[in-house]
Amino acid sequence: MTLVVERNAYHAVLVVTGKKVRTGSLYNRLLRGATLRRTRNIVLRIYSPLPRPKYIEFLRDLIQNNISHALTVTYGGSSPEELLLYLRGRNDIDVYVDDGKSSFAEVLAREGVKYEIIPSLEGEER
């Protein structure tokens, strides 16, 4: 079942493995993707080995600070295999990963799926 906001939307995948991502950087990439597709609807599908809704904590700032676009956040699964199954046959989906050394990134690289690493806050003083 496709929701109305998902039609003609910018679809992106985010892999959250536990690093605290720079939500500003992610938000800018999502806005750029939506602008390129001339839409204000963004569908962000989350893949994470973290228990639900733990992964939402890493996206709280993104969700709370979004006031200009329709943002739909859905959960896709917890394994790289589920992610590959979702991406199979879909070419126009941007994939963002919070850790380039995760099993998700390894599987994506092995399968030739392009992805972008979202900078994290790890190692920075708060």
GROMACS .gro file of C-alpha atoms in nm, residues 12-91:
model
   80
   12ALA     CA    1   1.600   0.764   0.046
   13VAL     CA    2   1.739   0.495   0.272
   14LEU     CA    3   1.931   0.559   0.593
   15VAL     CA    4   2.130   0.289   0.769
   16VAL     CA    5   2.160   0.365   1.141
   17THR     CA    6   2.406   0.142   1.325
   18GLY     CA    7   2.453   0.355   1.633
   19LYS     CA    8   2.676   0.648   1.543
   20LYS     CA    9   2.532   0.988   1.623
   21VAL     CA   10   2.498   1.138   1.276
   22ARG     CA   11   2.516   1.506   1.197
   23THR     CA   12   2.149   1.559   1.133
   24GLY     CA   13   2.218   1.892   0.961
   25SER     CA   14   2.433   1.716   0.702
   26LEU     CA   15   2.169   1.448   0.648
   27TYR     CA   16   1.892   1.708   0.627
   28ASN     CA   17   2.084   1.907   0.364
   29ARG     CA   18   2.128   1.594   0.153
   30LEU     CA   19   1.760   1.508   0.182
   31LEU     CA   20   1.660   1.861   0.083
   32ARG     CA   21   1.896   1.851  -0.214
   33GLY     CA   22   1.751   1.517  -0.327
   34ALA     CA   23   1.395   1.647  -0.294
   35THR     CA   24   1.480   1.967  -0.482
   36LEU     CA   25   1.641   1.773  -0.768
   37ARG     CA   26   1.321   1.572  -0.800
   38ARG     CA   27   1.102   1.882  -0.767
   39THR     CA   28   0.907   1.754  -0.470
   40ARG     CA   29   0.845   1.852  -0.110
   41ASN     CA   30   0.771   1.494  -0.003
   42ILE     CA   31   1.053   1.286   0.143
   43VAL     CA   32   1.022   0.919   0.232
   44LEU     CA   33   1.309   0.806   0.454
   45ARG     CA   34   1.329   0.429   0.502
   46ILE     CA   35   1.540   0.321   0.800
   47TYR     CA   36   1.744   0.002   0.825
   48SER     CA   37   1.901  -0.058   1.163
   49PRO     CA   38   2.018  -0.345   1.383
   50LEU     CA   39   1.915  -0.129   1.680
   51PRO     CA   40   1.587  -0.222   1.847
   52ARG     CA   41   1.282  -0.018   1.756
   53PRO     CA   42   1.234   0.267   1.839
   54LYS     CA   43   1.598   0.315   1.953
   55TYR     CA   44   1.703   0.425   1.603
   56ILE     CA   45   1.454   0.714   1.621
   57GLU     CA   46   1.669   0.874   1.895
   58PHE     CA   47   1.938   0.932   1.634
   59LEU     CA   48   1.687   1.110   1.409
   60ARG     CA   49   1.505   1.317   1.670
   61ASP     CA   50   1.663   1.649   1.562
   62LEU     CA   51   1.588   1.580   1.196
   63ILE     CA   52   1.225   1.499   1.267
   64GLN     CA   53   1.168   1.789   1.508
   65ASN     CA   54   1.338   2.054   1.296
   66ASN     CA   55   1.176   1.968   0.965
   67ILE     CA   56   0.910   2.229   0.897
   68SER     CA   57   0.927   2.271   0.522
   69HIS     CA   58   0.879   1.922   0.380
   70ALA     CA   59   0.647   1.629   0.429
   71LEU     CA   60   0.873   1.371   0.593
   72THR     CA   61   0.763   1.010   0.619
   73VAL     CA   62   0.991   0.783   0.822
   74THR     CA   63   0.942   0.408   0.786
   75TYR     CA   64   1.127   0.107   0.922
   76GLY     CA   65   1.263  -0.134   0.661
   77GLY     CA   66   1.443  -0.398   0.862
   78SER     CA   67   1.748  -0.489   1.064
   79SER     CA   68   1.979  -0.670   0.823
   80PRO     CA   69   2.184  -0.591   0.513
   81GLU     CA   70   1.995  -0.865   0.329
   82GLU     CA   71   1.662  -0.689   0.391
   83LEU     CA   72   1.813  -0.368   0.259
   84LEU     CA   73   1.939  -0.537  -0.058
   85LEU     CA   74   1.600  -0.697  -0.113
   86TYR     CA   75   1.434  -0.355  -0.090
   87LEU     CA   76   1.686  -0.192  -0.325
   88ARG     CA   77   1.664  -0.468  -0.586
   89GLY     CA   78   1.506  -0.322  -0.899
   90ARG     CA   79   1.499   0.034  -0.766
   91ASN     CA   80   1.751   0.274  -0.922
   0.00000   0.00000   0.00000
